[in-house]
mmCIF file of C-alpha atoms in Angstrom:
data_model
loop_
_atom_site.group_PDB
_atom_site.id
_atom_site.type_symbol
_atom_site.label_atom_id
_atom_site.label_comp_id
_atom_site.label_asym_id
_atom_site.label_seq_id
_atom_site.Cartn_x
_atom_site.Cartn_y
_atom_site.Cartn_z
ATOM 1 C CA UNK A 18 -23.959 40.233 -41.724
ATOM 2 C CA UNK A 19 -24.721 40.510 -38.326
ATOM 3 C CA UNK A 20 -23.059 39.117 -35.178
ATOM 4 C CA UNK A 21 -25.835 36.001 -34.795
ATOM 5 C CA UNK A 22 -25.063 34.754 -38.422
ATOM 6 C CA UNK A 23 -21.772 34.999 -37.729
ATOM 7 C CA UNK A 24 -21.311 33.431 -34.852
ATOM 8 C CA UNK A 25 -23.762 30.923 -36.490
ATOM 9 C CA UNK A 26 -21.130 30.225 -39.506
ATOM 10 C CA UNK A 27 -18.230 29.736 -37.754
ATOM 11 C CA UNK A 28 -20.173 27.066 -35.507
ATOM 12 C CA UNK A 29 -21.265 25.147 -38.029
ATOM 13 C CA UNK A 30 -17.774 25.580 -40.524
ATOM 14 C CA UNK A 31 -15.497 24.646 -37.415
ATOM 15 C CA UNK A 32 -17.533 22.989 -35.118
ATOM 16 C CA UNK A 33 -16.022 25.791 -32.403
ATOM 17 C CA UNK A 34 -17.998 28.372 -30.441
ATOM 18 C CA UNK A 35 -15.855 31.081 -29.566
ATOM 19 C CA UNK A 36 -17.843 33.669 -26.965
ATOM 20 C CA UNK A 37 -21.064 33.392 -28.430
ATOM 21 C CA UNK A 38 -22.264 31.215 -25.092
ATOM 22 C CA UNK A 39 -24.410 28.593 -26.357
ATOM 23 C CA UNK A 40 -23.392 25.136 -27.801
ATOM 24 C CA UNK A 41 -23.383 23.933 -31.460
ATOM 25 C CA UNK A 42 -26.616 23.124 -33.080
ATOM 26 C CA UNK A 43 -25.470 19.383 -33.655
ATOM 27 C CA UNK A 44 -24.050 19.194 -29.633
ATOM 28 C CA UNK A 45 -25.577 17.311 -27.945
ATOM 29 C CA UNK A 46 -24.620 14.562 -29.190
ATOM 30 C CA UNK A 47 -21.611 15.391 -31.036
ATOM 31 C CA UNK A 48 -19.634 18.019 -29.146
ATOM 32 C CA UNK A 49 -16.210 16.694 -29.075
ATOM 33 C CA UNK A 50 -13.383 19.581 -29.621
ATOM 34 C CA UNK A 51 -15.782 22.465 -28.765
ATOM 35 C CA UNK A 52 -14.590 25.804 -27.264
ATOM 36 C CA UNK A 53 -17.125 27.477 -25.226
ATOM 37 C CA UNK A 54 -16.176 30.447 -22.889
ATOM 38 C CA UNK A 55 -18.387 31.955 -20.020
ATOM 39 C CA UNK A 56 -21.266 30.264 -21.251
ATOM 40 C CA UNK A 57 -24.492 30.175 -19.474
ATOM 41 C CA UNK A 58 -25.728 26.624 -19.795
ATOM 42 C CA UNK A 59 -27.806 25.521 -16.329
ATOM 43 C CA UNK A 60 -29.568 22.336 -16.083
ATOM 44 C CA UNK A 61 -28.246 21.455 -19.768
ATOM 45 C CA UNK A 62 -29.049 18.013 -21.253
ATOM 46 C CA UNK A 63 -25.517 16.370 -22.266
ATOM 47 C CA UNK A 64 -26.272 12.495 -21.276
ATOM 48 C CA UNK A 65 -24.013 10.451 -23.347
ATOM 49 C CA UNK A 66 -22.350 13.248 -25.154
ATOM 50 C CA UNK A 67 -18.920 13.129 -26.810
ATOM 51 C CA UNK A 68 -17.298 16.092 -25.037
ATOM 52 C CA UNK A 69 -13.835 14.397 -25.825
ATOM 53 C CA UNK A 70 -11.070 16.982 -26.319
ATOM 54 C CA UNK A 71 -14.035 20.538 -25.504
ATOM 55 C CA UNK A 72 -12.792 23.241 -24.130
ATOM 56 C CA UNK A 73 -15.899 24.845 -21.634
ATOM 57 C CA UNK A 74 -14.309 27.323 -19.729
ATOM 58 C CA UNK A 75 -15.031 29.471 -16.754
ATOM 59 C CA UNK A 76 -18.779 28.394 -17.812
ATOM 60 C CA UNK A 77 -22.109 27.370 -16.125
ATOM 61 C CA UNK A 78 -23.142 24.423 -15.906
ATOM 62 C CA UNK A 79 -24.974 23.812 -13.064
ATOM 63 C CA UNK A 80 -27.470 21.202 -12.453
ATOM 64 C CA UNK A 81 -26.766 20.030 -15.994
ATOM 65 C CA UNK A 82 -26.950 16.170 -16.636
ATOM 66 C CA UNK A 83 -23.918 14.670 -18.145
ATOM 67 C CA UNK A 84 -24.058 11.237 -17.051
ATOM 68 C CA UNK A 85 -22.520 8.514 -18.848
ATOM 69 C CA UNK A 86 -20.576 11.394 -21.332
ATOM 70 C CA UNK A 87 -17.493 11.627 -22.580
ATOM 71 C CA UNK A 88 -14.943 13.812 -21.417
ATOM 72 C CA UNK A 89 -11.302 12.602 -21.780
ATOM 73 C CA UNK A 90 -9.237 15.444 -22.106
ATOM 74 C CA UNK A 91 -11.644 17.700 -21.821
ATOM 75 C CA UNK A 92 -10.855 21.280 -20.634
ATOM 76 C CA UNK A 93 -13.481 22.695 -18.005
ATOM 77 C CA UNK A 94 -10.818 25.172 -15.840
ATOM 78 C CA UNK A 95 -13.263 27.537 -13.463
ATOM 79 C CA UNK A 96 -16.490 26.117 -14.787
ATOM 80 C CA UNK A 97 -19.672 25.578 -11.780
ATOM 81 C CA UNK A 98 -21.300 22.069 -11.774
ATOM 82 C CA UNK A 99 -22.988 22.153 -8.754
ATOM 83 C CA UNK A 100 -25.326 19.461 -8.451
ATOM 84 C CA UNK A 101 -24.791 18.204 -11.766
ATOM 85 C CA UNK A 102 -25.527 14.957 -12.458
ATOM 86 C CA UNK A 103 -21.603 13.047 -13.692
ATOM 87 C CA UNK A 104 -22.391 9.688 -12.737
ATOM 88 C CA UNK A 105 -20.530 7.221 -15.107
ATOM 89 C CA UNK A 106 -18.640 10.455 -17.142
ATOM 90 C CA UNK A 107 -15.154 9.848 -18.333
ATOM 91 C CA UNK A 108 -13.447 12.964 -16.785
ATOM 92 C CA UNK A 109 -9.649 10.662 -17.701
ATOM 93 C CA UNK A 110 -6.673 12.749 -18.155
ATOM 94 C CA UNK A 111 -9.013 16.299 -18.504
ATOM 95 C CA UNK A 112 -8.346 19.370 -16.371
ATOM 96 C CA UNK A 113 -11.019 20.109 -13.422
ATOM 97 C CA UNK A 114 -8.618 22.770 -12.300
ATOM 98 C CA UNK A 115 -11.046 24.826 -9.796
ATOM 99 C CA UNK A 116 -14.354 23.415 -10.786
ATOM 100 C CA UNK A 117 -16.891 23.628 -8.496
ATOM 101 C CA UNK A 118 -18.527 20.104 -7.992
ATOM 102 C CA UNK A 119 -20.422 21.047 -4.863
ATOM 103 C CA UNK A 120 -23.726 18.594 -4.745
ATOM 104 C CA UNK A 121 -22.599 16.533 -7.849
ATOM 105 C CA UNK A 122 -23.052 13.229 -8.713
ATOM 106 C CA UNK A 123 -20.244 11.497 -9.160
ATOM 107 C CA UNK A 124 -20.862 7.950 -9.109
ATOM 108 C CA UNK A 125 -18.722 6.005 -11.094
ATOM 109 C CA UNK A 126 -16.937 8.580 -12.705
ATOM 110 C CA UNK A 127 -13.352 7.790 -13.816
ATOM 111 C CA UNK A 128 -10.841 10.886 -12.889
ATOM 112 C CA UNK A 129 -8.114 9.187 -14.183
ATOM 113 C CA UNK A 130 -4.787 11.125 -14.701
ATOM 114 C CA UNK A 131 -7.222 14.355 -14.117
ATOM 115 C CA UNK A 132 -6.174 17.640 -12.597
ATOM 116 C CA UNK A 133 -8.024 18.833 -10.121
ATOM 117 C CA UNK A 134 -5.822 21.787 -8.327
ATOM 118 C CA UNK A 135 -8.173 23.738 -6.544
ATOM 119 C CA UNK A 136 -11.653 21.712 -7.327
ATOM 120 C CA UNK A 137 -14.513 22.251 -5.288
ATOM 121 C CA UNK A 138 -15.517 18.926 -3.866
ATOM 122 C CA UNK A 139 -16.800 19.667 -0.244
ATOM 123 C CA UNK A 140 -19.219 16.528 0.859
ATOM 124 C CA UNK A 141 -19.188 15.286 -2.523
ATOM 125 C CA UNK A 142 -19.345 11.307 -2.438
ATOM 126 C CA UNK A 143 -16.018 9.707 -4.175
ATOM 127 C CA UNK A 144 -16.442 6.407 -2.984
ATOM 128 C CA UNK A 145 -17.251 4.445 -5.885
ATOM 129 C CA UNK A 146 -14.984 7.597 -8.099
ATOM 130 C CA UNK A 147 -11.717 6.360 -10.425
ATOM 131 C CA UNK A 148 -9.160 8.784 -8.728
ATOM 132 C CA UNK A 149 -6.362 6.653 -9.988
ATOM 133 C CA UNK A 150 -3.091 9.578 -10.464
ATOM 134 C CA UNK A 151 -5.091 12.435 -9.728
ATOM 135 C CA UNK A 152 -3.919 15.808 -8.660
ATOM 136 C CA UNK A 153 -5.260 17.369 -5.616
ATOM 137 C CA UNK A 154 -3.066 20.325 -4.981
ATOM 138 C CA UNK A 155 -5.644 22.715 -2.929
ATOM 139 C CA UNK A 156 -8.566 21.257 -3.256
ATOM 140 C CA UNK A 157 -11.329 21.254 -0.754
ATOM 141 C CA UNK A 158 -12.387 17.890 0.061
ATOM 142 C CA UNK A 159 -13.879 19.219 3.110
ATOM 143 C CA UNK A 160 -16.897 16.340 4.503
ATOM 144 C CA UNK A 161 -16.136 14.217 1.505
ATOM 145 C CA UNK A 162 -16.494 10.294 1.629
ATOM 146 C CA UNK A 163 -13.968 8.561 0.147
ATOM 147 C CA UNK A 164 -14.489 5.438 1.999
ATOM 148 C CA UNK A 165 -12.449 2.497 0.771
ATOM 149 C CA UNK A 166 -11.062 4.423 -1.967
ATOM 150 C CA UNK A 167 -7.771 3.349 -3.982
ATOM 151 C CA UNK A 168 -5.920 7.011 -3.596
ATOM 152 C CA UNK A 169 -2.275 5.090 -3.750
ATOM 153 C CA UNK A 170 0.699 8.061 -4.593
ATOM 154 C CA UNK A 171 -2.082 10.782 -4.844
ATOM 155 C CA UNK A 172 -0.776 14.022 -4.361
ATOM 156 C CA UNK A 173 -2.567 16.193 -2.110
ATOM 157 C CA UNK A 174 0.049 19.187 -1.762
ATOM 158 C CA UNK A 175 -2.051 22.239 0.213
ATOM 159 C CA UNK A 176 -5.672 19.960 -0.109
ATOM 160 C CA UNK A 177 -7.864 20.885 2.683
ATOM 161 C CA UNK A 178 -9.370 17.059 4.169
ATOM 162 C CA UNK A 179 -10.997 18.258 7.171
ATOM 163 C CA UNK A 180 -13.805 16.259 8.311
ATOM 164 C CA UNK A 181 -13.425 13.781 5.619
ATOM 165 C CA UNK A 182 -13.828 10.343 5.949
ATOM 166 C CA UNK A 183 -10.921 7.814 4.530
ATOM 167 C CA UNK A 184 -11.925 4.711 6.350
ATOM 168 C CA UNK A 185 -10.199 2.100 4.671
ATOM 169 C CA UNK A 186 -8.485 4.097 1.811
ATOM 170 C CA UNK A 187 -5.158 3.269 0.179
ATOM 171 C CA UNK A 188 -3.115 5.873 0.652
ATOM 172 C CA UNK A 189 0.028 4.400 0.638
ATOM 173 C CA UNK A 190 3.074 6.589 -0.919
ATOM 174 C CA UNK A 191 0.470 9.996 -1.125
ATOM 175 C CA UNK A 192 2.097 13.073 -1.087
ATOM 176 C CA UNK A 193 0.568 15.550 1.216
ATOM 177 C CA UNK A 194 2.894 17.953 1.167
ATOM 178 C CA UNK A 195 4.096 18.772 4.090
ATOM 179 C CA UNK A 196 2.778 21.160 6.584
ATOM 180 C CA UNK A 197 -0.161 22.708 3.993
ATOM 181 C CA UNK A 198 -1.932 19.124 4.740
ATOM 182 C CA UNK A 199 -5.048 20.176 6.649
ATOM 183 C CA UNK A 200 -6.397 16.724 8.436
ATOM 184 C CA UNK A 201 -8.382 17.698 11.397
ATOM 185 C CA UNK A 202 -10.756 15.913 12.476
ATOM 186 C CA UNK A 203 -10.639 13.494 9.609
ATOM 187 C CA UNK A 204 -11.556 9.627 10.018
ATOM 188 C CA UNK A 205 -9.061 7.689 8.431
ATOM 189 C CA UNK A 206 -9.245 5.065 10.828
ATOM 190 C CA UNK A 207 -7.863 1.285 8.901
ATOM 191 C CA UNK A 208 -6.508 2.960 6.250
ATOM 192 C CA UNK A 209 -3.668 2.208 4.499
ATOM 193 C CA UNK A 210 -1.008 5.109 4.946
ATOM 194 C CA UNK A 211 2.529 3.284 4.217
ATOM 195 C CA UNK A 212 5.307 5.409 3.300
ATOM 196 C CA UNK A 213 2.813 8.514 3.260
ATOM 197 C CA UNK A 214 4.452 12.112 3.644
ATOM 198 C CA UNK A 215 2.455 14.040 6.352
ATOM 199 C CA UNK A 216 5.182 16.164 7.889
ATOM 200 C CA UNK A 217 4.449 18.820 9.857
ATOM 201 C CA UNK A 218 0.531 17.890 9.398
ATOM 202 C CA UNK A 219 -1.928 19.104 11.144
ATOM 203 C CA UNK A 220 -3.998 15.567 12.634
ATOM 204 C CA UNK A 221 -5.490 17.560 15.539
ATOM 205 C CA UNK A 222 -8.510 15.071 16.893
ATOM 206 C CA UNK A 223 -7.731 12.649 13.535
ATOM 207 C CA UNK A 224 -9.009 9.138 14.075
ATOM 208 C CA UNK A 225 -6.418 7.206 12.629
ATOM 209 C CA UNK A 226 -7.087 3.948 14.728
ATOM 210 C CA UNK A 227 -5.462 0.630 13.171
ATOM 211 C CA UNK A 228 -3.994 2.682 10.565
ATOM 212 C CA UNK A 229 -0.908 1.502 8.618
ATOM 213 C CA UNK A 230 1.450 4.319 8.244
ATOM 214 C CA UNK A 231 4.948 2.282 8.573
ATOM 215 C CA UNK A 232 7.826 4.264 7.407
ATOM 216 C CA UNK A 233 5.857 7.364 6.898
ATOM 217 C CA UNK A 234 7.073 10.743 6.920
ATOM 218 C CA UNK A 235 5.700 12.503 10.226
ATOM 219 C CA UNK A 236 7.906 14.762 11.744
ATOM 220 C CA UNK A 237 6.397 18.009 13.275
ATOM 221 C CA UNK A 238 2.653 16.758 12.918
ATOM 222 C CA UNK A 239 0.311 18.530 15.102
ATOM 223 C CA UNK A 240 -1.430 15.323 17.088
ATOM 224 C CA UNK A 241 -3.314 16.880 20.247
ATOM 225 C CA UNK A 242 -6.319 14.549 20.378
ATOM 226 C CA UNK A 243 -5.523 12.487 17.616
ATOM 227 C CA UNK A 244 -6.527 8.814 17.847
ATOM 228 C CA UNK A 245 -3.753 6.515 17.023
ATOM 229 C CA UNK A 246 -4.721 3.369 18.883
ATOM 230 C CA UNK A 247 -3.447 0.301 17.253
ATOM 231 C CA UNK A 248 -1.721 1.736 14.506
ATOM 232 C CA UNK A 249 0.778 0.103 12.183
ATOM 233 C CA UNK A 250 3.623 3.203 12.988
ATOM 234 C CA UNK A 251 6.795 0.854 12.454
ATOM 235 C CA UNK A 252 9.965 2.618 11.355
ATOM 236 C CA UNK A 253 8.551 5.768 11.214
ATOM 237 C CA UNK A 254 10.325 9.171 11.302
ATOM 238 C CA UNK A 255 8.139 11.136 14.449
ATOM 239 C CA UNK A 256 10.784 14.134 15.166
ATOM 240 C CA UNK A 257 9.840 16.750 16.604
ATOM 241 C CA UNK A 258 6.497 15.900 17.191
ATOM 242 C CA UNK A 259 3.820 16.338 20.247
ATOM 243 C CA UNK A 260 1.606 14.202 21.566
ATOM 244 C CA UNK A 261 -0.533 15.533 24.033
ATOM 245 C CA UNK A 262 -3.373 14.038 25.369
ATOM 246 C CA UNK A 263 -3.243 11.406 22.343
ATOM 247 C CA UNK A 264 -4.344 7.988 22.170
ATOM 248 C CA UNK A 265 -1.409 5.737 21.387
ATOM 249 C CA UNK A 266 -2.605 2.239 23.363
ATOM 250 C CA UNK A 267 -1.580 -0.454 21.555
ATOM 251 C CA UNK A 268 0.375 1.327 18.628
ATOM 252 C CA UNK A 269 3.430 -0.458 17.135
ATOM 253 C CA UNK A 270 6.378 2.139 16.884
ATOM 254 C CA UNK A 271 9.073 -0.670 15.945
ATOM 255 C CA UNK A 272 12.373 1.373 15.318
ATOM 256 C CA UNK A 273 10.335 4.657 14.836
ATOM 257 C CA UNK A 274 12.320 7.378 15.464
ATOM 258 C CA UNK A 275 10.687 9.595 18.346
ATOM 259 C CA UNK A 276 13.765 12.293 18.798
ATOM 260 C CA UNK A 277 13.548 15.336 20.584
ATOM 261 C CA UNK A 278 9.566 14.154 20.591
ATOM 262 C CA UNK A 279 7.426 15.648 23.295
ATOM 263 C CA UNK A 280 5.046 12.846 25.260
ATOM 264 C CA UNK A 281 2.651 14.642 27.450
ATOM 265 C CA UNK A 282 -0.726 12.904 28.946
ATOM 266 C CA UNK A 283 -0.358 10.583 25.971
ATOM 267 C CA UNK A 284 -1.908 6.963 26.726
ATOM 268 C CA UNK A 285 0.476 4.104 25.298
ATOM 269 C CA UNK A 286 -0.408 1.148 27.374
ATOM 270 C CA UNK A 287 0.642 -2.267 25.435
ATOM 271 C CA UNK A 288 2.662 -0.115 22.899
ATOM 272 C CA UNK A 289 5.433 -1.830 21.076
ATOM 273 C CA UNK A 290 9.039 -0.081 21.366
ATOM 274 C CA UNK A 291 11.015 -2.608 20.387
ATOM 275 C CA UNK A 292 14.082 -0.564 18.823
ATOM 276 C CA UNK A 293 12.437 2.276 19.224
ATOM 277 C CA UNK A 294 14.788 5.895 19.225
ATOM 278 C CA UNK A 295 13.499 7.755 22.641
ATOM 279 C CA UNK A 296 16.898 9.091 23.302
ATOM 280 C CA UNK A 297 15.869 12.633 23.272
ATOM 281 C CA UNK A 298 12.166 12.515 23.871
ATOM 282 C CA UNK A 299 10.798 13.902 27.040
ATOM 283 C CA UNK A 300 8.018 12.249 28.663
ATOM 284 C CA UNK A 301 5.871 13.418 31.367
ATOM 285 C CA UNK A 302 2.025 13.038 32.494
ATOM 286 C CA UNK A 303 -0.053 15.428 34.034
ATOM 287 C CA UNK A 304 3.145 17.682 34.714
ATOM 288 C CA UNK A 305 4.459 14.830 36.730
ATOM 289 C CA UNK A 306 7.612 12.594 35.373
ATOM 290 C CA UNK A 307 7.303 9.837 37.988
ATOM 291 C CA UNK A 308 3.595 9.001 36.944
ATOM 292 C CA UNK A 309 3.944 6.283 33.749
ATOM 293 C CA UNK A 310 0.902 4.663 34.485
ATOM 294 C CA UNK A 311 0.120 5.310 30.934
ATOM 295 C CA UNK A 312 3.013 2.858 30.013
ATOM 296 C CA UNK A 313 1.439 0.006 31.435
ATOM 297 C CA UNK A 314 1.824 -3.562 29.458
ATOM 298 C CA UNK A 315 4.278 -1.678 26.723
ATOM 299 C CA UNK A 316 6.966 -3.736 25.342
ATOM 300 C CA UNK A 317 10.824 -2.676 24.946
ATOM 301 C CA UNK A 318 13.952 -4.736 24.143
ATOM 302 C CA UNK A 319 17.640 -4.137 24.693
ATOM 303 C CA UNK A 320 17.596 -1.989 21.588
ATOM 304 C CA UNK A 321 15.086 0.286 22.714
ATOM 305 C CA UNK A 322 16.693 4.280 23.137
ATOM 306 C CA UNK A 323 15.450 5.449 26.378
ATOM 307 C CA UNK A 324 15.779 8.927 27.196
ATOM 308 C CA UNK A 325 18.859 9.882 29.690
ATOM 309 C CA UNK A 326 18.477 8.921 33.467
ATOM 310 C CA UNK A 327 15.149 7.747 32.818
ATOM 311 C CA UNK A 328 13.761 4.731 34.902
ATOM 312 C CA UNK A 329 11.735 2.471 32.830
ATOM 313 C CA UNK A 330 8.579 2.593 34.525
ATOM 314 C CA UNK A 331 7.004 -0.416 36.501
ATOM 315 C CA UNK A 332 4.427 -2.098 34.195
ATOM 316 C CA UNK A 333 6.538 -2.223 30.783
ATOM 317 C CA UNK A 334 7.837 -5.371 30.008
ATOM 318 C CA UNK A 335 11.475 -6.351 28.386
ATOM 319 C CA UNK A 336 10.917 -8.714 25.875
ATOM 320 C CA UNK A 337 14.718 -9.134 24.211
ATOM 321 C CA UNK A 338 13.462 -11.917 21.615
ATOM 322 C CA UNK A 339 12.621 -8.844 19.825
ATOM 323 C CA UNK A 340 15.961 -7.706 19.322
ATOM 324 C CA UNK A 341 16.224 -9.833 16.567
ATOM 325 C CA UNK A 342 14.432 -7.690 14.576
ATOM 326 C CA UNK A 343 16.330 -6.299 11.636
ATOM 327 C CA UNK A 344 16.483 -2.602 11.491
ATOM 328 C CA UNK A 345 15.694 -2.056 7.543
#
């Protein structure tokens, strides 16, 4: 018998294709449980297809359209689906680990629960995109729109997010794990950051205007240019960290703790301090300590750490009703 009829049989007695690089004869629509490795399958036809439980490995499948399909649980590790057309697939719980989705459609896909450790998703639109529990671990999101998306206790250890925008995204609670979090230049300006760990980030010329990131985990970010104007950074833990030439007007850093934090040609005019930990931060403007202009219209209360022998600077107003403000 040779290796066609074969291959043939065992399709059509298990329903599995094992190397032979082509799908069943009754898939589409029925492919559910398949095993395909290394196929060669560009600008397939799987609208609407059961692909629940398939294994398609390391495969090609670019340009293919697989919109509205089925694919919870679904294995696709290392396959290419570059400009493929996923609007509306159920991708819930499968593993995306390192799939290329370059050019894809995604719109109103639900990633549910899916891993996506090391996916491909440069400029790829996720704003309308079900990324509820998703795993990110070194992905590259680089240019990618997730406007407005719900990415609440996402973890994003070692995910490359330069350039991409997060306007209005729930983040709160995300892990970004630590110093691999790449965020430069990254608009992420009203988002919702609470309790997010970025320590030791890298948020060089991030917008992250009117953000909320109150008691988030920052210490040792890299901030030189980033935009934090009006941001929500109560309580949070800033040690170690360098601002220089940052934007900071207006920011609320309400019992943040800014030790050993270095403040160099950073603007914070109308910045709240109430209770805020400045013991050990050294501040200084253009190389000169006596010119604070960029303090002007801040607020401070009797609770407020101020480094050693340093004069509070004429312009920054005491505002002790403040102080009764519990620290929790």
């Amino acid at each position: 018998m040779k290796w066609g009829q074969i291959c043939v049989l065992i399709v059509s007695v298990l329903t599995v294709l094992t190397g032979c690089g082509q799908l069943p004869t009754n898939c589409p629509p029925e492919c559910s449980e398949i095993t395909l490795r290394r196929g060669n399958l560009p600008n397939t036809d799987l609208t609407g297809a059961n692909l629940a439980g398939a294994s398609i490995l390391d495969s090609n499948l670019r340009g293919a359209s697989i919109a509205g399909a089925n694919l919870a649980g679904a294995n696709l590790s290392g396959t290419n689906l570059i400009a493929s057309d996923l609007s509306q697939a159920n991708f819930s719980g499968a593993n995306l680990r390192e799939v290329n989705f370059s050019g894809a459609n995604l719109d109103g896909a639900n990633l549910s629960g899916a891993d996506l450790s090391g996916a491909i998703l440069t400029r790829v639109d996720l704003t309308n995109v079900n990324l509820n529990a998703v795993v990110l671990d070194n992905a590259r999101l680089i240019g990618a729109s997730l406007w407005g998306t719900n990415l609440r206790g996402v973890q994003f250890v070692g995910t490359d997010l330069r350039g991409v925008n997060l306007v209005g995204a729930d983040l709160s609670g995300a892990n970004l794990g630590s110093a691999s979090a790449r965020l430069s230049g990254a608009n992420l300006s009203g988002a919702d950051l609470r309790g997010i760990r970025l320590d030791g980030a890298s948020l060089v010329s991030t917008n992250l205007a009117g953000t909320n990131l109150s008691r988030a985990q920052m210490s040792g970010i890299n901030s030189m240019g980033a935009v934090l104007a009006g941001a929500d950074m109560s309580r949070v833990n800033l040690t170690g960290t360098r601002f220089f030439d940052s934007g900071l007007s207006g920011v609320s850093l309400t019992y943040a703790d800014l030790s050993q934090v270095e403040i160099d040609q950073t603007q914070l005019n109308g910045a709240q301090l109430y209770g805020t930990n400045l013991e050990t931060a050294i501040i200084t403007f253009d190389g000169n300590p006596e010119d604070f202009a960029a303090f002007n219209g801040a607020h401070y209360d009797s609770q407020t750490l101020w480094p050693a022998q340093f004069l509070v600077p004429v312009g920054v107003v005491f505002d002790d009703e403040q102080a009764a403000i519990p620290n929790q």
